[in-house]
């Protein structure tokens, strides 16, 4: 009798497992399932956006027009940017948040599980629309991921409506994800976990979610204006009707600059988790890290016009935005020095997550320095719209955000799959990526300083040698990422059994549950002292 | 006890209230995006950003002519999106004392075979001087319809405010002519 009751209970408990095939994934409200979906989706998008970048680098391998038309080249750069920002980096972070946040704060699941399901499942449609526009007569968006008016309005190739609709869906998905994160963190922390006891990973996602809630609606607003300007005869950005195209840039960058921090603050959270683990020391300056993150988030709202120094601003405006931008280097510096202080005299070991984290600290700082150079109004007039800018934002987004995601993925793979990843292959992935990524992006600084403009399919002969090396670095980096795919698949299929806490120095609630993490964790909240 | 029940127990207290607040924030920020449009205009008015000049006629204030200074005022014209009109200032440059009234003319001819309506949009460079360039009468205050092959001389009466900073000695007034036939027709 008792056994019967027990099995009944269990079958009810495990009803999600009983759903088979596609239904399990379509109907799931489990944060771990949804996290997995987000992570796989972002990786597929990363490879898609990467494939576009490979065509870009093939075209730029030598001067002259080889394989694509200039208009198609513009479509490639535009969609590459959109996919990498909204399809790869942001969903990857949301995926990590879904998997790890509830386990880190001792919650049974995300606070709004159905919303969670929806915020994931509308994403593939957004990208189907965006990528599908490649196969339409008008072609994909070709006005750059920043879709400056009048390129996206008066001179649109007809793809604006698809672009706007896709961005709306991506925005709604991000906003729902962010609301879920805020509610989860505010309401579902285990008893005793005060705000200042939360892991820094949780803090950075908390602040990022607020940034998303504040600026994604502004993006929705500006794409709506572009839509009505293009198709419904309004004149927000049309000077003939009393509008102003420069206003587009102001509204866009009011969203765009906080967006930059949306893509880097979670990275700070990840390396603030991995570095203390492998240095076997507590994170140096926890509370200063929290305040630094919050200050970066606040400052991000008053620096947007540093993207627009060449639009003809009053001198006061240029100075204001220059100094505010440079001010961001202070809290960012606090973070970098805190990571260094955490490693200082620590008992460091160099497992793959740590390698990616250290590479993050060094290479992100290089990206930060070139950002500081771009912040200087007088010199920005030379760097504006050159490959120096391309070098800068790829250093912060690829060796910054992406490397931190890899660090996080390797760090938690044993928890997700229950197996250790293949150490040798993962080291190959790291070293190949590290060398090729620098070959890919470092020479871009010199090209930019020498005056090579961005977003062009052809270039002057003197840039030929650097571009050849950049392309070789690009192909090598692209191929290196396939190693990661192999590592993950091997890790899911088998490998050395992972203990509950595979890292000696790791701290946090996620290591108190077995590996792989059971489908439901912390049904009873743990007690935090 | 199932996990679902447990979850609902934990999240019961104030999730709904918080979600409502967050959704309101989202709506407010969407509105804020649109509020930036009028805010931007106000900001431009105050700072003279983008060389936007007064959009309706200024009344001439006889605050005296500063004959110690001479300001060069240059005129340039541009046709947006290849509008098939001839459009140019009849004089390229004038020198005026601050406070002195001046009338100059622009010539426009519709060289197409259809009736069209155009709108000229002015801009002053350097932008900081825009607030000191006062138009008493301007063809840019109204749309200009022209029948096919018709031409017109359009007047601009202006003065430069004597308060103009002394380091500015040259103003450039640029007009861009836009085809607004469709918008004017509907």
XYZ file of C-alpha atoms in Angstrom:
715
model
C 0.000 0.000 0.000
C 2.645 2.494 1.015
C 4.787 1.745 -1.988
C 1.828 2.361 -4.281
C 1.210 5.779 -2.734
C 4.861 6.549 -3.051
C 5.015 5.707 -6.754
C 1.901 7.753 -7.388
C 3.479 10.680 -5.629
C 6.658 10.287 -7.586
C 4.891 10.021 -10.929
C 3.079 13.251 -10.222
C 6.316 14.770 -9.106
C 8.050 13.706 -12.243
C 5.305 14.558 -14.684
C 7.591 16.854 -16.604
C 9.963 13.999 -17.231
C 7.122 11.977 -18.609
C 6.502 14.413 -21.418
C 8.508 13.105 -24.262
C 10.321 14.519 -27.215
C 9.586 18.033 -28.343
C 6.681 18.483 -25.901
C 8.982 18.340 -22.914
C 10.878 21.339 -24.279
C 7.850 23.232 -25.627
C 5.816 23.083 -22.428
C 8.598 23.154 -19.875
C 8.458 25.647 -17.038
C 11.539 24.248 -15.327
C 14.325 26.777 -14.964
C 16.991 24.205 -15.784
C 15.256 23.130 -18.996
C 14.739 26.724 -20.044
C 18.325 27.581 -19.170
C 19.459 24.707 -21.374
C 17.227 25.911 -24.201
C 18.622 29.432 -23.921
C 22.205 28.182 -23.908
C 21.765 25.932 -26.932
C 19.868 28.612 -28.798
C 22.564 31.182 -28.116
C 25.266 28.773 -29.255
C 23.420 28.062 -32.511
C 23.007 31.794 -33.028
C 26.692 32.292 -32.210
C 27.639 29.834 -34.947
C 25.180 31.487 -37.366
C 26.495 34.980 -36.675
C 29.999 33.531 -36.837
C 29.308 32.048 -40.279
C 28.305 35.532 -41.489
C 31.537 36.914 -40.024
C 33.483 34.235 -41.931
C 31.998 35.506 -45.222
C 32.900 39.068 -44.188
C 36.480 38.010 -43.497
C 36.660 36.073 -46.779
C 35.628 39.193 -48.667
C 38.166 41.278 -46.773
C 40.962 38.712 -47.224
C 42.289 40.800 -50.088
C 41.459 44.209 -51.536
C 38.923 44.375 -54.331
C 35.495 42.809 -54.580
C 35.791 39.029 -54.601
C 32.781 37.088 -53.464
C 29.942 39.389 -52.380
C 28.268 42.530 -53.661
C 28.663 45.661 -51.506
C 24.956 45.682 -50.670
C 25.073 42.066 -49.512
C 28.202 42.895 -47.526
C 26.188 45.539 -45.665
C 23.504 42.944 -44.958
C 26.177 40.616 -43.568
C 27.631 43.180 -41.159
C 24.159 44.251 -40.033
C 22.785 40.802 -39.346
C 26.100 39.626 -37.856
C 25.868 42.448 -35.320
C 22.204 41.896 -34.518
C 22.594 38.138 -34.115
C 25.675 38.393 -31.918
C 24.176 41.064 -29.643
C 20.573 39.900 -29.339
C 20.933 36.236 -30.322
C 24.232 35.055 -28.874
C 25.496 37.138 -25.942
C 22.211 38.218 -24.332
C 20.405 34.824 -24.470
C 23.571 33.094 -23.238
C 23.533 35.300 -20.146
C 19.796 34.728 -19.672
C 20.471 31.008 -19.967
C 23.139 31.149 -17.262
C 20.788 33.209 -15.107
C 18.017 30.659 -15.516
C 20.224 27.746 -14.649
C 22.173 29.270 -11.805
C 20.164 32.026 -10.089
C 17.548 29.808 -8.373
C 20.248 27.382 -7.244
C 22.460 30.203 -5.959
C 19.766 31.862 -3.869
C 18.166 28.600 -2.728
C 14.932 29.000 -4.701
C 12.943 26.076 -6.133
C 12.584 27.722 -9.559
C 12.264 31.114 -11.203
C 9.398 33.158 -9.769
C 7.369 33.262 -12.976
C 7.871 29.907 -14.713
C 5.231 30.278 -17.421
C 6.496 33.730 -18.395
C 9.920 32.131 -18.510
C 8.754 29.558 -21.034
C 7.218 32.249 -23.188
C 10.199 34.590 -23.068
C 12.338 31.812 -24.500
C 9.962 30.449 -27.085
C 9.270 33.746 -28.845
C 12.996 34.190 -29.505
C 13.371 31.622 -32.306
C 10.550 33.378 -34.162
C 12.306 36.737 -33.923
C 15.455 35.302 -35.437
C 13.543 33.307 -38.045
C 12.100 36.631 -39.236
C 15.476 38.357 -39.151
C 17.422 35.599 -40.880
C 14.507 34.808 -43.208
C 14.757 38.307 -44.652
C 18.000 37.178 -46.343
C 15.868 35.036 -48.612
C 13.417 37.740 -49.550
C 13.594 39.839 -52.666
C 14.528 43.002 -50.783
C 17.275 41.258 -48.820
C 18.122 41.476 -45.141
C 18.570 44.762 -43.237
C 21.603 46.554 -44.658
C 21.709 49.696 -42.528
C 24.029 48.506 -39.775
C 22.910 47.055 -36.433
C 22.571 50.661 -35.242
C 19.948 51.282 -38.005
C 20.656 55.020 -38.217
C 17.924 57.083 -39.827
C 17.668 57.920 -42.719
C 19.446 54.697 -43.780
C 16.706 52.618 -42.160
C 13.853 54.964 -43.175
C 14.243 56.924 -46.418
C 16.902 54.650 -47.899
C 15.588 51.354 -46.540
C 15.797 48.405 -48.896
C 12.356 47.261 -47.791
C 13.509 45.082 -44.896
C 12.692 47.648 -42.199
C 9.325 46.135 -41.250
C 10.841 42.666 -40.700
C 13.726 44.173 -38.797
C 11.430 46.208 -36.537
C 9.132 43.283 -35.844
C 12.076 41.025 -35.035
C 13.588 43.612 -32.674
C 10.227 44.075 -30.963
C 10.018 40.359 -30.231
C 13.614 40.231 -29.005
C 12.882 43.207 -26.775
C 9.741 41.679 -25.304
C 11.659 38.474 -24.630
C 14.460 40.348 -22.865
C 12.034 42.424 -20.806
C 10.107 39.347 -19.658
C 13.362 37.608 -18.794
C 14.476 40.656 -16.818
C 11.189 40.955 -14.904
C 11.505 37.296 -13.998
C 15.048 37.773 -12.718
C 14.099 40.781 -10.579
C 11.073 39.051 -9.042
C 13.053 35.860 -8.407
C 15.864 37.679 -6.657
C 13.614 39.945 -4.611
C 11.074 37.343 -3.530
C 12.622 33.901 -3.617
C 15.876 34.240 -1.696
C 16.295 31.541 0.938
C 15.648 32.707 4.501
C 18.733 34.434 5.850
C 20.146 35.420 2.477
C 20.271 39.170 2.764
C 21.107 41.304 -0.248
C 24.697 41.745 0.826
C 25.075 37.970 1.252
C 24.062 37.250 -2.338
C 26.842 35.934 -4.586
C 28.187 38.699 -6.840
C 26.897 36.717 -9.829
C 23.370 37.296 -8.508
C 24.053 40.974 -7.916
C 25.281 41.608 -11.447
C 22.247 39.916 -12.970
C 19.984 41.853 -10.630
C 21.441 45.170 -11.782
C 21.518 44.079 -15.425
C 17.834 43.151 -15.237
C 17.033 46.671 -14.052
C 19.044 48.116 -16.940
C 17.069 45.948 -19.357
C 13.754 47.060 -17.900
C 14.846 50.687 -18.221
C 16.238 50.723 -21.750
C 14.672 47.932 -23.808
C 11.371 49.890 -23.929
C 13.302 52.877 -25.297
C 14.661 50.626 -28.050
C 11.099 49.487 -28.720
C 10.116 53.156 -28.953
C 12.841 54.095 -31.385
C 12.211 51.126 -33.702
C 8.523 52.051 -33.646
C 9.433 55.579 -34.756
C 11.572 54.139 -37.547
C 8.644 51.938 -38.568
C 6.143 54.807 -38.713
C 8.637 57.082 -40.454
C 9.211 54.459 -43.112
C 5.672 53.271 -43.702
C 3.172 55.643 -42.088
C 4.412 59.080 -43.096
C 5.506 60.424 -39.706
C 8.563 62.661 -39.575
C 10.389 61.873 -36.356
C 13.704 61.694 -38.184
C 12.796 63.433 -41.435
C 13.976 67.031 -41.657
C 11.457 67.814 -44.416
C 8.631 67.248 -41.954
C 10.303 69.059 -39.064
C 12.108 66.060 -37.606
C 15.787 65.557 -37.071
C 17.933 62.549 -38.070
C 20.433 63.366 -35.315
C 17.659 62.848 -32.775
C 17.581 59.214 -33.870
C 21.134 58.821 -32.686
C 20.350 60.435 -29.341
C 17.409 58.121 -28.650
C 19.165 55.060 -30.030
C 22.291 55.568 -27.953
C 20.251 56.343 -24.866
C 19.338 52.678 -25.215
C 22.614 51.657 -26.816
C 25.032 52.614 -24.143
C 23.305 50.893 -21.195
C 22.958 47.950 -23.601
C 26.746 47.756 -23.689
C 26.754 47.253 -19.915
C 23.902 44.780 -20.159
C 26.364 42.662 -22.116
C 29.319 43.101 -19.744
C 27.978 43.323 -16.152
C 26.953 39.628 -16.064
C 30.470 38.836 -17.317
C 31.823 40.631 -14.253
C 29.566 38.419 -12.143
C 30.869 35.229 -13.720
C 34.568 35.961 -13.296
C 33.897 37.205 -9.761
C 32.656 33.656 -9.119
C 35.394 31.713 -10.892
C 38.484 33.700 -9.847
C 37.944 33.272 -6.059
C 37.316 29.541 -6.632
C 40.602 28.887 -8.398
C 42.605 31.371 -6.320
C 41.161 29.680 -3.217
C 40.526 33.019 -1.591
C 37.397 35.012 -0.874
C 36.536 37.659 -3.460
C 38.493 40.757 -2.530
C 36.292 43.773 -1.789
C 32.841 42.202 -2.170
C 30.889 45.318 -1.199
C 33.039 47.595 -3.364
C 32.246 45.221 -6.248
C 28.526 45.662 -5.626
C 28.811 49.435 -5.472
C 31.076 49.532 -8.535
C 28.540 47.512 -10.535
C 25.744 49.824 -9.473
C 27.764 52.951 -10.285
C 28.638 51.645 -13.748
C 24.936 50.994 -14.333
C 23.953 54.496 -13.217
C 26.735 56.227 -15.152
C 25.747 54.341 -18.292
C 22.664 56.580 -18.582
C 24.605 59.834 -18.928
C 27.310 58.971 -21.431
C 25.396 58.076 -24.591
C 26.531 60.999 -26.727
C 30.153 59.819 -26.730
C 29.052 57.725 -29.707
C 28.182 60.950 -31.504
C 31.107 63.332 -31.014
C 31.320 63.963 -34.753
C 27.670 65.018 -35.153
C 28.493 68.601 -34.174
C 27.737 69.056 -30.498
C 28.348 72.211 -28.489
C 31.752 72.175 -26.801
C 30.116 71.898 -23.394
C 28.285 68.762 -24.496
C 31.453 67.178 -25.803
C 33.316 67.891 -22.578
C 30.437 66.691 -20.395
C 30.131 63.371 -22.189
C 33.897 62.958 -22.355
C 34.388 63.399 -18.602
C 31.373 61.263 -17.667
C 32.666 58.486 -19.908
C 36.123 58.657 -18.414
C 34.539 58.523 -14.968
C 33.311 54.988 -15.753
C 36.941 53.894 -15.789
C 36.985 54.416 -12.001
C 34.442 51.743 -10.931
C 35.712 49.490 -13.730
C 39.220 49.932 -12.384
C 37.971 49.043 -8.903
C 36.730 45.756 -10.322
C 39.900 44.905 -12.226
C 42.068 45.652 -9.208
C 39.761 43.602 -6.985
C 40.168 40.598 -9.266
C 43.916 41.077 -9.211
C 43.870 41.395 -5.414
C 41.787 38.219 -5.228
C 44.468 36.356 -7.172
C 47.314 37.966 -5.213
C 49.011 35.325 -3.068
C 46.191 32.934 -3.749
C 46.819 29.223 -4.235
C 46.048 29.418 -7.905
C 45.410 26.505 -10.232
C 44.743 26.913 -13.906
C 41.723 24.837 -14.821
C 40.003 25.879 -18.059
C 37.416 28.186 -16.411
C 40.276 29.987 -14.663
C 42.230 30.304 -17.920
C 39.255 31.938 -19.593
C 38.753 34.182 -16.549
C 42.346 35.393 -16.500
C 42.242 35.958 -20.258
C 39.041 37.903 -19.636
C 40.667 40.184 -17.074
C 43.645 40.981 -19.307
C 41.893 41.255 -22.669
C 38.811 43.031 -21.354
C 41.169 45.598 -19.829
C 42.759 46.128 -23.249
C 39.246 46.701 -24.611
C 38.612 49.081 -21.735
C 41.742 51.068 -22.519
C 40.836 51.475 -26.182
C 37.408 52.563 -24.933
C 39.095 55.209 -22.825
C 40.961 56.402 -25.917
C 37.678 56.610 -27.834
C 36.157 58.609 -24.981
C 38.616 61.460 -25.594
C 36.737 63.904 -27.789
C 39.714 65.369 -29.668
C 41.135 62.025 -30.744
C 37.760 60.419 -31.322
C 37.466 62.538 -34.450
C 40.279 60.419 -35.881
C 39.065 57.053 -34.555
C 35.355 57.514 -35.260
C 33.932 54.854 -37.583
C 37.312 53.231 -38.190
C 38.522 49.712 -37.460
C 39.797 51.037 -34.138
C 36.180 51.051 -32.980
C 35.710 47.548 -34.372
C 38.789 46.397 -32.458
C 37.522 48.057 -29.281
C 34.065 46.549 -29.151
C 35.235 43.114 -30.228
C 37.772 43.115 -27.409
C 35.073 43.870 -24.862
C 32.420 41.635 -26.400
C 34.415 38.629 -27.622
C 37.340 38.436 -25.241
C 35.133 40.076 -22.617
C 31.563 38.795 -22.645
C 32.115 35.637 -24.707
C 35.205 34.506 -22.780
C 33.320 34.989 -19.513
C 30.463 32.880 -20.861
C 32.990 30.150 -21.707
C 34.477 30.470 -18.231
C 30.985 30.065 -16.768
C 30.096 27.188 -19.076
C 33.231 25.185 -18.183
C 32.778 26.043 -14.510
C 29.211 24.744 -14.310
C 29.281 22.017 -16.992
C 29.985 19.337 -14.324
C 26.947 20.595 -12.379
C 24.745 20.586 -15.478
C 25.782 17.245 -16.973
C 27.155 15.309 -14.027
C 30.373 14.667 -15.945
C 33.716 16.398 -16.057
C 34.527 17.871 -19.453
C 37.493 16.587 -21.441
C 40.352 18.565 -19.949
C 42.774 18.227 -22.870
C 40.238 19.279 -25.489
C 39.048 22.212 -23.368
C 42.637 23.443 -23.057
C 42.988 23.170 -26.831
C 39.813 25.232 -27.136
C 41.232 27.864 -24.836
C 44.684 28.210 -26.350
C 43.470 28.102 -29.957
C 40.832 30.727 -29.143
C 43.277 32.922 -27.253
C 45.907 33.009 -29.977
C 43.512 33.336 -32.890
C 41.322 35.955 -31.252
C 44.296 38.242 -30.769
C 45.488 37.653 -34.313
C 41.943 38.491 -35.360
C 41.313 41.656 -33.396
C 44.634 43.173 -32.350
C 45.798 44.327 -35.814
C 42.432 46.052 -36.235
C 43.701 48.731 -33.850
C 46.526 49.585 -36.254
C 44.225 49.494 -39.278
C 41.880 51.909 -37.568
C 44.650 54.284 -36.564
C 45.870 54.180 -40.158
C 42.408 55.215 -41.278
C 40.622 52.109 -42.532
C 36.883 52.793 -42.252
C 34.519 50.150 -40.856
C 31.610 48.598 -42.799
C 33.324 48.548 -46.187
C 33.708 45.559 -48.542
C 36.869 46.915 -50.207
C 39.860 48.888 -48.968
C 43.015 50.705 -49.995
C 46.032 48.571 -50.885
C 48.148 49.585 -47.902
C 45.740 47.739 -45.576
C 46.123 44.428 -47.436
C 48.708 42.670 -45.212
C 46.978 43.335 -41.917
C 43.636 42.269 -43.364
C 45.085 38.990 -44.585
C 46.351 38.183 -41.086
C 43.064 39.269 -39.537
C 41.158 36.956 -41.861
C 43.452 34.035 -41.041
C 42.919 34.770 -37.347
C 39.184 34.947 -37.988
C 39.005 31.541 -39.679
C 41.138 30.004 -36.922
C 38.940 31.522 -34.226
C 35.803 30.316 -35.983
C 37.117 26.759 -36.234
C 38.326 26.796 -32.608
C 34.760 27.310 -31.422
C 33.793 23.950 -32.909
C 36.122 22.348 -30.337
C 33.785 23.726 -27.669
C 30.827 22.035 -29.349
C 32.714 18.732 -29.273
C 33.647 19.209 -25.609
C 30.041 19.914 -24.615
C 28.601 16.976 -26.540
C 31.239 14.619 -25.113
C 30.533 15.974 -21.639
C 26.794 15.368 -21.961
C 27.332 11.839 -23.292
C 29.800 10.739 -20.656
C 33.116 11.329 -19.047
C 34.518 11.208 -15.581
C 31.766 11.304 -12.955
C 31.579 14.728 -11.341
C 31.214 15.024 -7.561
C 28.750 17.512 -6.045
C 31.577 19.997 -5.684
C 34.217 19.365 -8.350
C 36.202 22.538 -7.576
C 38.071 22.530 -4.292
C 37.743 26.262 -3.651
C 34.153 26.692 -4.847
C 31.588 28.312 -2.621
C 27.855 28.700 -3.020
C 24.599 26.810 -2.677
C 24.782 25.302 -6.180
C 27.591 22.998 -4.994
C 25.495 21.599 -2.115
C 23.214 19.744 -4.535
C 24.417 16.610 -6.345
C 25.868 16.625 -9.886
C 24.032 16.553 -12.221
C 21.665 18.896 -10.446
C 18.343 17.098 -9.881
C 15.368 18.316 -11.910
C 13.976 20.025 -8.817
C 16.293 21.594 -6.292
C 15.632 23.439 -3.041
C 11.960 22.491 -2.835
C 12.594 23.214 0.809
C 14.623 26.402 1.122
C 18.046 25.965 2.732
C 18.944 27.947 5.807
C 21.635 30.590 5.417
C 23.599 31.736 8.448
C 3.960 17.193 -1.744
C 4.675 18.362 -5.241
C 7.119 21.006 -6.146
C 4.462 23.158 -7.762
C 2.547 23.505 -4.531
C 5.705 24.371 -2.697
C 6.602 27.012 -5.248
C 3.251 28.709 -5.003
C 3.558 28.817 -1.248
C 6.937 30.483 -1.456
C 6.086 33.044 -4.111
C 2.664 33.941 -2.790
C 3.351 37.149 -0.815
C 3.997 40.052 -3.184
C 5.082 38.771 -6.583
C 1.998 40.175 -8.257
C 2.527 43.641 -6.868
C 6.176 43.637 -7.886
C 5.401 42.357 -11.380
C 2.789 45.083 -11.778
C 5.326 47.728 -10.736
C 7.918 46.396 -13.152
C 5.442 46.296 -16.039
C 4.458 49.884 -15.245
C 8.127 50.834 -15.375
C 8.410 49.199 -18.773
C 5.391 51.149 -20.072
C 6.711 54.368 -18.553
C 10.096 53.893 -20.221
C 8.393 53.202 -23.558
C 6.606 56.521 -23.103
C 9.860 58.152 -22.087
C 11.359 57.123 -25.432
C 8.645 59.149 -27.155
C 8.900 61.974 -24.609
C 12.503 62.380 -25.728
C 11.185 63.815 -29.022
C 9.709 67.061 -27.561
C 12.478 67.143 -24.931
C 15.054 67.100 -27.696
C 13.380 70.074 -29.406
C 13.397 72.047 -26.166
C 17.027 71.151 -25.621
C 17.932 72.249 -29.151
C 16.071 75.540 -28.671
C 18.047 76.310 -25.549
C 21.463 75.268 -26.809
C 21.128 76.033 -30.509
C 22.090 72.430 -31.134
C 22.076 71.416 -34.812
C 21.734 75.054 -35.945
C 17.952 74.998 -35.686
C 16.616 78.527 -36.199
C 13.313 80.069 -35.163
C 10.422 78.327 -36.903
C 8.067 81.313 -36.961
C 8.589 84.990 -37.651
C 10.575 86.973 -35.119
C 9.586 90.559 -34.458
C 12.339 93.069 -35.033
C 13.493 94.619 -31.807
C 15.166 97.948 -32.417
C 17.770 97.477 -29.754
C 20.229 99.478 -31.788
C 22.758 98.662 -34.449
C 26.242 97.698 -33.413
C 28.192 99.443 -36.163
C 31.541 98.537 -34.659
C 31.223 94.968 -35.968
C 30.670 93.439 -39.372
C 29.235 89.921 -39.684
C 29.580 88.000 -42.920
C 26.439 86.008 -43.651
C 26.846 83.332 -46.304
C 24.005 81.517 -48.046
C 24.107 78.020 -49.406
C 21.393 75.787 -50.786
C 21.063 72.070 -51.310
C 18.510 69.855 -52.991
C 17.576 66.824 -50.938
C 17.002 63.507 -52.711
C 17.504 65.008 -56.171
C 14.347 67.096 -56.176
C 14.258 68.434 -59.766
C 14.160 72.101 -58.826
C 16.636 74.859 -59.432
C 17.140 76.371 -56.011
C 19.805 78.920 -55.142
C 20.432 82.185 -53.323
C 20.483 85.204 -55.637
C 23.346 86.632 -53.638
C 25.957 84.353 -52.071
C 27.110 86.538 -49.233
C 26.238 89.795 -47.476
C 27.959 91.756 -44.718
C 25.734 93.201 -42.011
C 26.136 95.020 -38.742
C 24.539 93.196 -35.810
C 21.024 94.578 -35.413
C 20.766 95.704 -39.044
C 17.790 94.432 -41.084
C 18.519 92.879 -44.428
C 16.387 91.390 -47.206
C 17.801 88.893 -49.651
C 16.172 86.611 -52.200
C 16.335 82.995 -53.206
C 15.387 81.768 -56.656
C 13.430 78.548 -57.153
C 12.216 76.915 -60.329
C 10.289 73.684 -60.715
C 12.091 72.079 -63.634
C 9.930 68.992 -63.716
C 6.791 68.465 -65.762
C 4.520 67.991 -62.756
C 3.182 70.344 -60.127
C 5.170 69.984 -56.930
C 5.371 71.332 -53.406
C 8.664 71.830 -51.609
C 9.744 72.771 -48.138
C 13.026 74.498 -47.347
C 14.610 73.619 -44.001
C 17.173 76.087 -42.640
C 20.229 75.445 -40.528
C 22.828 77.861 -39.221
C 26.472 77.087 -38.712
C 28.117 77.417 -36.211
C 25.192 75.924 -34.314
C 25.749 78.097 -31.266
C 24.961 81.175 -33.422
C 21.564 79.829 -34.517
C 19.796 81.431 -31.574
C 21.140 84.864 -32.640
C 20.069 84.628 -36.251
C 16.539 86.053 -36.368
C 14.295 85.629 -39.394
C 11.590 88.309 -39.624
C 10.196 86.931 -42.845
C 11.125 83.677 -44.515
C 9.912 81.449 -47.309
C 10.866 78.556 -45.083
C 7.931 79.264 -42.767
C 5.589 77.880 -45.420
C 5.573 75.178 -48.037
C 6.193 76.418 -51.556
C 3.986 74.979 -54.311
C 5.157 75.473 -57.893
C 3.476 74.359 -61.085
C 5.539 72.618 -63.720
C 8.241 74.928 -65.083
C 7.036 77.779 -62.845
C 9.627 79.872 -60.995
C 9.568 82.247 -58.051
C 11.776 84.651 -56.141
C 11.441 84.064 -52.420
C 12.300 86.645 -49.818
C 14.182 86.298 -46.570
C 14.338 89.190 -44.142
C 16.625 88.785 -41.171
C 18.811 90.477 -38.644
C 21.650 89.255 -36.463
C 21.120 89.765 -32.762
C 23.699 92.258 -31.351
C 24.178 89.840 -28.448
C 26.037 87.491 -30.830
C 29.303 86.385 -29.177
C 32.159 88.497 -30.459
C 34.297 85.552 -31.522
C 31.808 84.717 -34.264
C 32.433 86.757 -37.418
C 30.884 84.538 -40.064
C 27.503 82.821 -40.189
C 26.500 80.311 -42.786
C 22.825 79.811 -43.470
C 22.098 76.608 -45.290
C 18.779 75.696 -46.848
C 17.917 72.160 -47.820
C 14.959 71.817 -50.141
C 12.757 68.766 -49.633
C 10.049 67.386 -51.879
C 6.855 67.301 -49.787
C 4.386 66.929 -52.689
C 2.966 63.683 -51.311
C 2.597 64.926 -47.754
C 1.055 68.206 -48.940
C -1.402 66.387 -51.195
C -2.829 64.106 -48.552
